[in-house]
PDB file of C-alpha atoms in Angstrom:
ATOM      1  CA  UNK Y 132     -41.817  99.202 228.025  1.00 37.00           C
ATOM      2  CA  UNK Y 133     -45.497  98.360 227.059  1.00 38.00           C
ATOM      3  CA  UNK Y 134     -45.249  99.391 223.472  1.00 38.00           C
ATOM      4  CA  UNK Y 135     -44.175 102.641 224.399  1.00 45.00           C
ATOM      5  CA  UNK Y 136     -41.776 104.335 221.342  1.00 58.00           C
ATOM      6  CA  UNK Y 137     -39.656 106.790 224.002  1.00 80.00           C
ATOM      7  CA  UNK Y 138     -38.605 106.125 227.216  1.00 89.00           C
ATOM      8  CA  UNK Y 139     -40.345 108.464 229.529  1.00 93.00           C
ATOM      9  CA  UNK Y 140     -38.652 111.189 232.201  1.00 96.00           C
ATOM     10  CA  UNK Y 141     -40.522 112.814 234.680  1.00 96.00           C
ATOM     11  CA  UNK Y 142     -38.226 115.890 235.487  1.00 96.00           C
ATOM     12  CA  UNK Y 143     -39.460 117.414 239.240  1.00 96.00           C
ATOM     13  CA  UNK Y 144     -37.331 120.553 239.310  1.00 94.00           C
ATOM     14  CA  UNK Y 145     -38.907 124.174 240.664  1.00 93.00           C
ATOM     15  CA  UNK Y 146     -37.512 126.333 238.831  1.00 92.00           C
ATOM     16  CA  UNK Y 147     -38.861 126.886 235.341  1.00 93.00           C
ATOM     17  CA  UNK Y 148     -35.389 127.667 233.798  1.00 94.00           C
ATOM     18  CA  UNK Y 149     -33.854 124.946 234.787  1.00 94.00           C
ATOM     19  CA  UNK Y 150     -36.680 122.038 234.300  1.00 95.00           C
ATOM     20  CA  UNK Y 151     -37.126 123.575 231.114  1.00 94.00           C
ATOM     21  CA  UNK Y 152     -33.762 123.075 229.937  1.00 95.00           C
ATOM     22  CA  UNK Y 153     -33.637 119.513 231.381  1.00 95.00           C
ATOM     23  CA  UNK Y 154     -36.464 119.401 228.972  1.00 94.00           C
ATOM     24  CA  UNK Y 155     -35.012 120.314 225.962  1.00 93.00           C
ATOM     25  CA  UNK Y 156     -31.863 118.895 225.950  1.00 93.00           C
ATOM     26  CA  UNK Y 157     -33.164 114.867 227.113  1.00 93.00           C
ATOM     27  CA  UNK Y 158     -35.489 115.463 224.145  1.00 91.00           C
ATOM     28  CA  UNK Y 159     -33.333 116.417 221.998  1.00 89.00           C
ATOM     29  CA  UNK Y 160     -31.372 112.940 222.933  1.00 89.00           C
ATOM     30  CA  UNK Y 161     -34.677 110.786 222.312  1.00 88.00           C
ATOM     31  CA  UNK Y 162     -36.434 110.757 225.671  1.00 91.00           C
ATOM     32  CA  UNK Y 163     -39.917 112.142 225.963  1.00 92.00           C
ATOM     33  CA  UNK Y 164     -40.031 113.974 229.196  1.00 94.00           C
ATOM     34  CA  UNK Y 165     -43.283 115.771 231.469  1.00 95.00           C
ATOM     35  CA  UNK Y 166     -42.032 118.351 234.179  1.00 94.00           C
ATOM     36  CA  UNK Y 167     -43.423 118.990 237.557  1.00 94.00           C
ATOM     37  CA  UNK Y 168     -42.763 122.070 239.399  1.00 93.00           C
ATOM     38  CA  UNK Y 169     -43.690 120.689 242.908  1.00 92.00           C
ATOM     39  CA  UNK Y 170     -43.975 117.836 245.171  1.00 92.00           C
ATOM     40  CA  UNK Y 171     -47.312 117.590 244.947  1.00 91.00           C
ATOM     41  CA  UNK Y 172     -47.578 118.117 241.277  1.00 92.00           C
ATOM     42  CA  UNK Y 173     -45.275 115.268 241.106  1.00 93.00           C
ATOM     43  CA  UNK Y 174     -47.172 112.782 242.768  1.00 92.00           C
ATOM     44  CA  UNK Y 175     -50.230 113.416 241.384  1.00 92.00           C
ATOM     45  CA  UNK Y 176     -48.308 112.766 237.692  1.00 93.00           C
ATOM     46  CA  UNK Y 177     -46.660 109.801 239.031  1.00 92.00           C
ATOM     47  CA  UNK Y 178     -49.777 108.381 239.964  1.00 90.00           C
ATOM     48  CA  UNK Y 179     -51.726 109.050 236.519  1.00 90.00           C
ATOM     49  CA  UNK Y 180     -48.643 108.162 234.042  1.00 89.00           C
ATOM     50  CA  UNK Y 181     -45.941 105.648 233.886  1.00 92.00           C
ATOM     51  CA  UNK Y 182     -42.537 106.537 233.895  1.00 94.00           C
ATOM     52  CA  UNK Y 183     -39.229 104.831 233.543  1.00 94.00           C
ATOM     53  CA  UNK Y 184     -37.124 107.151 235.243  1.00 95.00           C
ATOM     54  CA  UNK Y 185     -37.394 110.197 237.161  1.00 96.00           C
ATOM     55  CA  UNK Y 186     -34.658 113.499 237.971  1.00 96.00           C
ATOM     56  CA  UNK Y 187     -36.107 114.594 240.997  1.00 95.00           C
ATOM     57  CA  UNK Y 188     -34.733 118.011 242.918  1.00 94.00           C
ATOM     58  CA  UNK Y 189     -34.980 118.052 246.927  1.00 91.00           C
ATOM     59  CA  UNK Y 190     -36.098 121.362 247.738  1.00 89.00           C
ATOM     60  CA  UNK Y 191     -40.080 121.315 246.550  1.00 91.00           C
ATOM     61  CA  UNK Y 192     -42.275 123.615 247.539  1.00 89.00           C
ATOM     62  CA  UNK Y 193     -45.151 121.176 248.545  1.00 86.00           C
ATOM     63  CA  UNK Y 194     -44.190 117.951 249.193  1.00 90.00           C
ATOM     64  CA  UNK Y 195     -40.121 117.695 249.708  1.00 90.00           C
ATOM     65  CA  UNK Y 196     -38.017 115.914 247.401  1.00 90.00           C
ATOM     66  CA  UNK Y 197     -36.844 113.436 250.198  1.00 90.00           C
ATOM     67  CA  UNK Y 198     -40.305 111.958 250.810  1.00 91.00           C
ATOM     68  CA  UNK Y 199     -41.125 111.625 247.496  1.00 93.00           C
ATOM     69  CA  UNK Y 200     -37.530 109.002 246.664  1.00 92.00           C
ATOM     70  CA  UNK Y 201     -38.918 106.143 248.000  1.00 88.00           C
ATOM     71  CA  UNK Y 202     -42.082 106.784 246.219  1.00 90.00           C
ATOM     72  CA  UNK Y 203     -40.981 106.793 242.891  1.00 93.00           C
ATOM     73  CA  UNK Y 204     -37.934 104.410 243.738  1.00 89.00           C
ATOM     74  CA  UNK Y 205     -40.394 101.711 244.453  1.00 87.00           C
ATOM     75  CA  UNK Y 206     -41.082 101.516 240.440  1.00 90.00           C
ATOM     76  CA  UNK Y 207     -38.302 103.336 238.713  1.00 92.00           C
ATOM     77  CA  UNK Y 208     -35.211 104.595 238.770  1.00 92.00           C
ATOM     78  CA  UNK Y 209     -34.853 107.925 240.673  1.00 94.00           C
ATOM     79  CA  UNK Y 210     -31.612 110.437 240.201  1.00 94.00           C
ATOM     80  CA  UNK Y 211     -31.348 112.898 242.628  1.00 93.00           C
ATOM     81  CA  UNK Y 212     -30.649 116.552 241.211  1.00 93.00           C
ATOM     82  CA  UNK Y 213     -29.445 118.609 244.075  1.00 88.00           C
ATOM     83  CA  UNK Y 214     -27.955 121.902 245.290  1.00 86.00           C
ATOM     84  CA  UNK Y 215     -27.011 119.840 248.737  1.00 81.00           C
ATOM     85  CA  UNK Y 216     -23.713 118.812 248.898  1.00 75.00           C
ATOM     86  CA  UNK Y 217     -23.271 117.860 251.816  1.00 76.00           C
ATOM     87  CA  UNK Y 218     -22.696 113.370 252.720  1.00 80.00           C
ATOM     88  CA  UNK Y 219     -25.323 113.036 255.248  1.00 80.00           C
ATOM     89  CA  UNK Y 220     -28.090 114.095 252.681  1.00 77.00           C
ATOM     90  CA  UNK Y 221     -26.721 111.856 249.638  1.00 83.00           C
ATOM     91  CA  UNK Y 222     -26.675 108.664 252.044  1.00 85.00           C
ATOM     92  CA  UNK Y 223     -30.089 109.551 253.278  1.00 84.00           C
ATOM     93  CA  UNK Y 224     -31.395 109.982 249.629  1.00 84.00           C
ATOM     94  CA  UNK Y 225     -29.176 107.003 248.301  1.00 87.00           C
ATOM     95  CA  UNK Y 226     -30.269 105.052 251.693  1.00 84.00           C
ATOM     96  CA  UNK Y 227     -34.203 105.918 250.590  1.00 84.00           C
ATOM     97  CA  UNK Y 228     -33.685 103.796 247.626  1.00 87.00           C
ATOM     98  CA  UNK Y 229     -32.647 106.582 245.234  1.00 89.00           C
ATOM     99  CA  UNK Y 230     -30.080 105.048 242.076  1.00 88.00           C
ATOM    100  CA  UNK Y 231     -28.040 108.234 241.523  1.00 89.00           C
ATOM    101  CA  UNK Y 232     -27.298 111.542 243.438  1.00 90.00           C
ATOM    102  CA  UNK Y 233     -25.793 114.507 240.859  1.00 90.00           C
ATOM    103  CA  UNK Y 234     -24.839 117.565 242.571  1.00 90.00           C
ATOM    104  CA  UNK Y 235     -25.561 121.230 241.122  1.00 88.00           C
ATOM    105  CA  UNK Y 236     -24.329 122.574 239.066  1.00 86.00           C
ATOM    106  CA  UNK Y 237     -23.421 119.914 236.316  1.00 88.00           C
ATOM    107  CA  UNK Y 238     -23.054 118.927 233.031  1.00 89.00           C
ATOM    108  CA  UNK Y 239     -26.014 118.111 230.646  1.00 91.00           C
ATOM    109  CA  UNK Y 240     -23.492 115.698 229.308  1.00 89.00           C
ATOM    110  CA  UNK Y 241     -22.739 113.961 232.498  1.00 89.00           C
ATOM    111  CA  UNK Y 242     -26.374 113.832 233.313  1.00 92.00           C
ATOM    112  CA  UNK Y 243     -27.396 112.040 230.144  1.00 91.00           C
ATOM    113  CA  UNK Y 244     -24.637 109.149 230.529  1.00 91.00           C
ATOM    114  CA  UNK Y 245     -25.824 108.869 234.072  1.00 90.00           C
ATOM    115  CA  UNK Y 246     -29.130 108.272 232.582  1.00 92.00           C
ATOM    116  CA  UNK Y 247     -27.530 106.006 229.786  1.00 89.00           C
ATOM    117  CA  UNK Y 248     -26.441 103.741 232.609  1.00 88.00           C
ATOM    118  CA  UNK Y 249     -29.836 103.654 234.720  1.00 88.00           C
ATOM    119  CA  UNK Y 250     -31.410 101.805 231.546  1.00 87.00           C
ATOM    120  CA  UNK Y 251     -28.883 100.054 230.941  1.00 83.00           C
ATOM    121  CA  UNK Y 252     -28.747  98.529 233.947  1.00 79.00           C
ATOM    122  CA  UNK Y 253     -32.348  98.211 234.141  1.00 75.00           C
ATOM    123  CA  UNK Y 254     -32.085  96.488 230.659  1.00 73.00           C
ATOM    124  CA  UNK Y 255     -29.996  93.502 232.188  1.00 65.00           C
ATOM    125  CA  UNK Y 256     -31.992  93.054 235.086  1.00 62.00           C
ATOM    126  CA  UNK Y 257     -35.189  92.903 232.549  1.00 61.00           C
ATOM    127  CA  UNK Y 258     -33.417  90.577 230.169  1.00 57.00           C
ATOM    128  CA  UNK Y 259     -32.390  90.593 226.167  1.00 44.00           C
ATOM    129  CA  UNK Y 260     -35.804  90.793 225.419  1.00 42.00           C
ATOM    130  CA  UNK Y 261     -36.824  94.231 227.118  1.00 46.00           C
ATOM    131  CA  UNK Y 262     -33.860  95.640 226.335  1.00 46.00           C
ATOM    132  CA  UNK Y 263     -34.336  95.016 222.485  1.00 50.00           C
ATOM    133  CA  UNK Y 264     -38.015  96.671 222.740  1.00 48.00           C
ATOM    134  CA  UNK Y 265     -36.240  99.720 224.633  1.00 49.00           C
ATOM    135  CA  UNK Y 266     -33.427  99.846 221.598  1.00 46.00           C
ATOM    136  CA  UNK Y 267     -36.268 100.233 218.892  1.00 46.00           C
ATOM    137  CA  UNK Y 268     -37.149 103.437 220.607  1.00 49.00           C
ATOM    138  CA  UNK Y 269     -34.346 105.195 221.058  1.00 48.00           C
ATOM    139  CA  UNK Y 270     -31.519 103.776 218.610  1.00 44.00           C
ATOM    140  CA  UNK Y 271     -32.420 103.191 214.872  1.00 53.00           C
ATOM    141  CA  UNK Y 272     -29.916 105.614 213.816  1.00 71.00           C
ATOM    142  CA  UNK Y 273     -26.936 104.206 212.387  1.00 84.00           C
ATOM    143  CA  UNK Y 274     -24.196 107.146 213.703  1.00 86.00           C
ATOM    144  CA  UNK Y 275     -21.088 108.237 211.804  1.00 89.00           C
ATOM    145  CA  UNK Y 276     -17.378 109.979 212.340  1.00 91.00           C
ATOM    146  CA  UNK Y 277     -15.805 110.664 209.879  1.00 89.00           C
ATOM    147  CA  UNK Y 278     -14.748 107.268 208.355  1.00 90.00           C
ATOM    148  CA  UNK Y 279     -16.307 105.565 211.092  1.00 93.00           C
ATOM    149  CA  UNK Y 280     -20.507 104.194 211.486  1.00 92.00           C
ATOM    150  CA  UNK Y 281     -21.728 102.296 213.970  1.00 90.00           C
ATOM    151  CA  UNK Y 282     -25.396 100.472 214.090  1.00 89.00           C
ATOM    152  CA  UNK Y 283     -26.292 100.234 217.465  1.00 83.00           C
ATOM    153  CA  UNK Y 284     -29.635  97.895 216.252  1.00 80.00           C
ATOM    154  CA  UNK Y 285     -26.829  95.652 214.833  1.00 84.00           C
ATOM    155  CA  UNK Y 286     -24.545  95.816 217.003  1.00 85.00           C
ATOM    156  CA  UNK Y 287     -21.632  96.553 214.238  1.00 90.00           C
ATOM    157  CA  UNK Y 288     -18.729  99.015 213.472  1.00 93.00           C
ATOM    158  CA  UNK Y 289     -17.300 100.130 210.410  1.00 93.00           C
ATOM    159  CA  UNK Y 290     -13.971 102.131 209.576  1.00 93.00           C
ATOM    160  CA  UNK Y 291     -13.231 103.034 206.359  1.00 92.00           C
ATOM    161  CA  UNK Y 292     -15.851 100.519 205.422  1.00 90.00           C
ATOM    162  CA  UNK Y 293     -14.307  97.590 206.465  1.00 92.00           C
ATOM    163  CA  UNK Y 294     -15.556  95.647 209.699  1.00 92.00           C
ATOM    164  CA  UNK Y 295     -14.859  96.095 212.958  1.00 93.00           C
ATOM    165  CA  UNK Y 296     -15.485  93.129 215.205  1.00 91.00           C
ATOM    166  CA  UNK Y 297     -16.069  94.632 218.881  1.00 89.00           C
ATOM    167  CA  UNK Y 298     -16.363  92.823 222.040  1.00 88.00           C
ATOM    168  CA  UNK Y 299     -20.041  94.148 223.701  1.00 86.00           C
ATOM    169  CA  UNK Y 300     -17.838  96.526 225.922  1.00 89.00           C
ATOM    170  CA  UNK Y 301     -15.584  97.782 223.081  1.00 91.00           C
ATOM    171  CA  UNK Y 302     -18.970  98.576 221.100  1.00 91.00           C
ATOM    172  CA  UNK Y 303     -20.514 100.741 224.304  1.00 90.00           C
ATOM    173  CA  UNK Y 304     -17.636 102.505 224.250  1.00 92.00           C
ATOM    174  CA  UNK Y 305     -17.426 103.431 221.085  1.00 94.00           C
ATOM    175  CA  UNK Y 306     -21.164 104.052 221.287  1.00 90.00           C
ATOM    176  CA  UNK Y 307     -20.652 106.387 223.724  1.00 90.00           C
ATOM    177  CA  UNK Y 308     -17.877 108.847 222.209  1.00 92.00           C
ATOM    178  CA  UNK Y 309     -19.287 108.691 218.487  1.00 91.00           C
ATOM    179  CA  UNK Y 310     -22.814 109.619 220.151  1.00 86.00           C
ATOM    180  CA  UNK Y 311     -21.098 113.243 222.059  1.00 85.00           C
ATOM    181  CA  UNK Y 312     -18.117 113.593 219.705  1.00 85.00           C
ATOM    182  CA  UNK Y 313     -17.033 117.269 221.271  1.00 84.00           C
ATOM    183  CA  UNK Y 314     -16.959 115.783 225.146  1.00 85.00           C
ATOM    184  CA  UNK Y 315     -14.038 115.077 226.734  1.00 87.00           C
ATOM    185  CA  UNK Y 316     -15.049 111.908 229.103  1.00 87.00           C
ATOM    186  CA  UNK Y 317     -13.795 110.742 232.431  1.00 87.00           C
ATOM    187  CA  UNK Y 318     -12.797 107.262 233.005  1.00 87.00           C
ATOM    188  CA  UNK Y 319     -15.929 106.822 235.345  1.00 85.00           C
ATOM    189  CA  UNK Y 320     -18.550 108.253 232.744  1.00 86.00           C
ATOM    190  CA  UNK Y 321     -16.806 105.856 230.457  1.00 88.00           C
ATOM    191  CA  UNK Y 322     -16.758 102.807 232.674  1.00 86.00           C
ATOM    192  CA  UNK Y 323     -20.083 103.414 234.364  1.00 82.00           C
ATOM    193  CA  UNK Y 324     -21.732 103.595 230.948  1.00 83.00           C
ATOM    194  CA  UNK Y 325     -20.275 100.613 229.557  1.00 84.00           C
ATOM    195  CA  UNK Y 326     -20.315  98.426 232.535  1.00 80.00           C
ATOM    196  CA  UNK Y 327     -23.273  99.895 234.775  1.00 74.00           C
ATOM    197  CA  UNK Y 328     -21.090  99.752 237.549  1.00 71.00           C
ATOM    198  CA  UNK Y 329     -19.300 101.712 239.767  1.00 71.00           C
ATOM    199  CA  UNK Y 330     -15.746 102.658 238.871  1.00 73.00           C
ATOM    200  CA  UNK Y 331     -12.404 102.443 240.671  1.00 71.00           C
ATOM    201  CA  UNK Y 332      -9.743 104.597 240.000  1.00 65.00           C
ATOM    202  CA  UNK Y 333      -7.357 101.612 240.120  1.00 66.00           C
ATOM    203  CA  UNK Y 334      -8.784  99.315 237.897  1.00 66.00           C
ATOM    204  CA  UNK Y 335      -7.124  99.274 234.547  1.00 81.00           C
ATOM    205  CA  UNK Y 336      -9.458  97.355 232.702  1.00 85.00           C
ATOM    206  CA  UNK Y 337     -10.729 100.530 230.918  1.00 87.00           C
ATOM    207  CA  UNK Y 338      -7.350 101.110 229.428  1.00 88.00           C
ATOM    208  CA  UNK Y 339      -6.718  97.855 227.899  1.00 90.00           C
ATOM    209  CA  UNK Y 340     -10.390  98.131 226.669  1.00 92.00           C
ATOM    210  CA  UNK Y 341      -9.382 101.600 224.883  1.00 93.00           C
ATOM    211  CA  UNK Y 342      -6.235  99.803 223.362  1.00 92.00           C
ATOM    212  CA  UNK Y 343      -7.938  96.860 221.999  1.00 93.00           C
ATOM    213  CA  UNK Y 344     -10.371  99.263 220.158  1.00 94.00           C
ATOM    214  CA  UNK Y 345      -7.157 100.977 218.931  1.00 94.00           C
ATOM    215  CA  UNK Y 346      -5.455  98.355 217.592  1.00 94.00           C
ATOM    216  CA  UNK Y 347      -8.706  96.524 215.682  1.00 93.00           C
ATOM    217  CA  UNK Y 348      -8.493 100.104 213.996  1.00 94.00           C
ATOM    218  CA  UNK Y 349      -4.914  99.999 212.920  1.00 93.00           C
ATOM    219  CA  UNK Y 350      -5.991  98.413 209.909  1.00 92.00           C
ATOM    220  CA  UNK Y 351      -7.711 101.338 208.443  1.00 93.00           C
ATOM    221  CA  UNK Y 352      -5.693 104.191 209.958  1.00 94.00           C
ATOM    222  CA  UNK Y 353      -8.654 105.459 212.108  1.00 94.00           C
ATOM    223  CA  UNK Y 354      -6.685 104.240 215.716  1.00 94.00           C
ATOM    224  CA  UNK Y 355      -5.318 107.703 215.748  1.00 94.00           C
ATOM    225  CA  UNK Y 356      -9.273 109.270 216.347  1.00 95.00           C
ATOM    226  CA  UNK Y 357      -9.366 108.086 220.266  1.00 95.00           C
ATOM    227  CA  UNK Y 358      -7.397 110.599 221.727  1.00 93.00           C
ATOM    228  CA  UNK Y 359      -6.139 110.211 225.510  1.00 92.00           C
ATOM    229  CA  UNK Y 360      -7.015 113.611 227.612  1.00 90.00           C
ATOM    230  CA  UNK Y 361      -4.427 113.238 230.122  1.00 88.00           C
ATOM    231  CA  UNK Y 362      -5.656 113.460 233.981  1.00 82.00           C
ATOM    232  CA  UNK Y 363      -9.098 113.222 232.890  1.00 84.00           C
ATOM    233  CA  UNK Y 364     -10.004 110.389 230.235  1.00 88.00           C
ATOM    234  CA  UNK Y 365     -10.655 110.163 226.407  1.00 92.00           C
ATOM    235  CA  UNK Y 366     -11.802 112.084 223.808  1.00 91.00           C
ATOM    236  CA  UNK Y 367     -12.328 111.876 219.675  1.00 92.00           C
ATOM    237  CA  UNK Y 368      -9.805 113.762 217.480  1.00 86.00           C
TER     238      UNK Y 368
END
């Protein structure tokens, strides 16, 4: 990311409240983020800084959110924040070369996985290399649960303070719930963050994932903390 410390999120939402919030909360989760309040405000910034992702709303006074996706899509990853609901304005978005499309109102929570999986993916396509340069940014905190800690530089677990050896999968998994332990996840936030791909509501791989965790953690009595949600996903104890 050319040396940069934070990945960068331009947030082009109108209304102050609501970019402001965006604001807050992404920075409060390591992402250093510039708002624009219009189309043409957008541009302009977009054309004068560079940015490795950008939440873009539709309706802009200025220049509209749908002529600005394939702008912005052209360099980085664009999610769509929107108040339309409707299909034939998500596949023209999506179809413009848009990543994501989130319908308002949502979750903060859901928003920030959503992002999770954008540079994710964006770290495979870039190779090991980028994606260890994006890591130093964002995760040299070594995270905790209660006998649980988990160095995402490292790439290891503890419980109890005994070793954990994960499987890559296992360990974004458990990267994900120690990160937001008070959410309740679906099986798609899950599976989208630790695969970067789309989920099906028949696959089962998720669940055996979730089981090998809990049996590795037998050993120190901690297999008890991943708690099933039933009819929507998992959860921490």
């Amino acid at each position: 990311m050319g040396g940069r410390d934070l990945q960068k999120i331009l947030i082009v939402e109108d209304d102050a409240k609501n970019n402001q919030m965006l604001k807050d909360y992404l920075e409060d989760h390591g992402y250093a983020c510039t708002q624009a309040f219009s189309g043409s405000e957008a541009r302009l910034l977009f054309s004068m800084e560079e940015y490795d992702l950008v939440l873009l709303d539709l309706m802009l006074p200025g220049i509209s959110g749908e002529e600005l996706v394939s702008v912005f899509s052209e360099k980085v990853p664009v999610i769509v924040l929107s108040a339309k609901s409707g299909l034939d304005s998500k596949v023209e978005v999506l179809s413009s070369g848009a990543e994501d499309y989130l319908c308002k109102p949502f979750d903060l929570p859901e928003l920030l996985v959503r992002i999770q999986v954008q540079f994710r993916r964006r770290r495979k396509c870039n190779g090991t290399e980028a994606g260890e340069e994006e890591k130093r940014g964002q995760e040299q905190t070594v995270y905790s649960y209660r006998g649980w800690t988990l160095n995402p530089d490292t790439q290891e677990m503890a419980a109890e303070g005994e070793p954990v050896e994960l499987t890559r999968h296992e360990f974004l998994i458990m990267e994900l719930l120690i990160r937001n332990p008070k959410r309740v996840f679906t099986k798609q936030m899950i599976y989208e963050y630790a695969w970067g791909e789309e989920y099906l509501a028949e696959d089962k791989t998720l669940n055996v994932h979730i089981s090998n965790i809990r049996s590795k953690l037998k050993k120190s009595g901690t297999d008890s903390y991943i708690q099933t949600v039933w009819g929507m996903g998992f959860k921490l104890s």
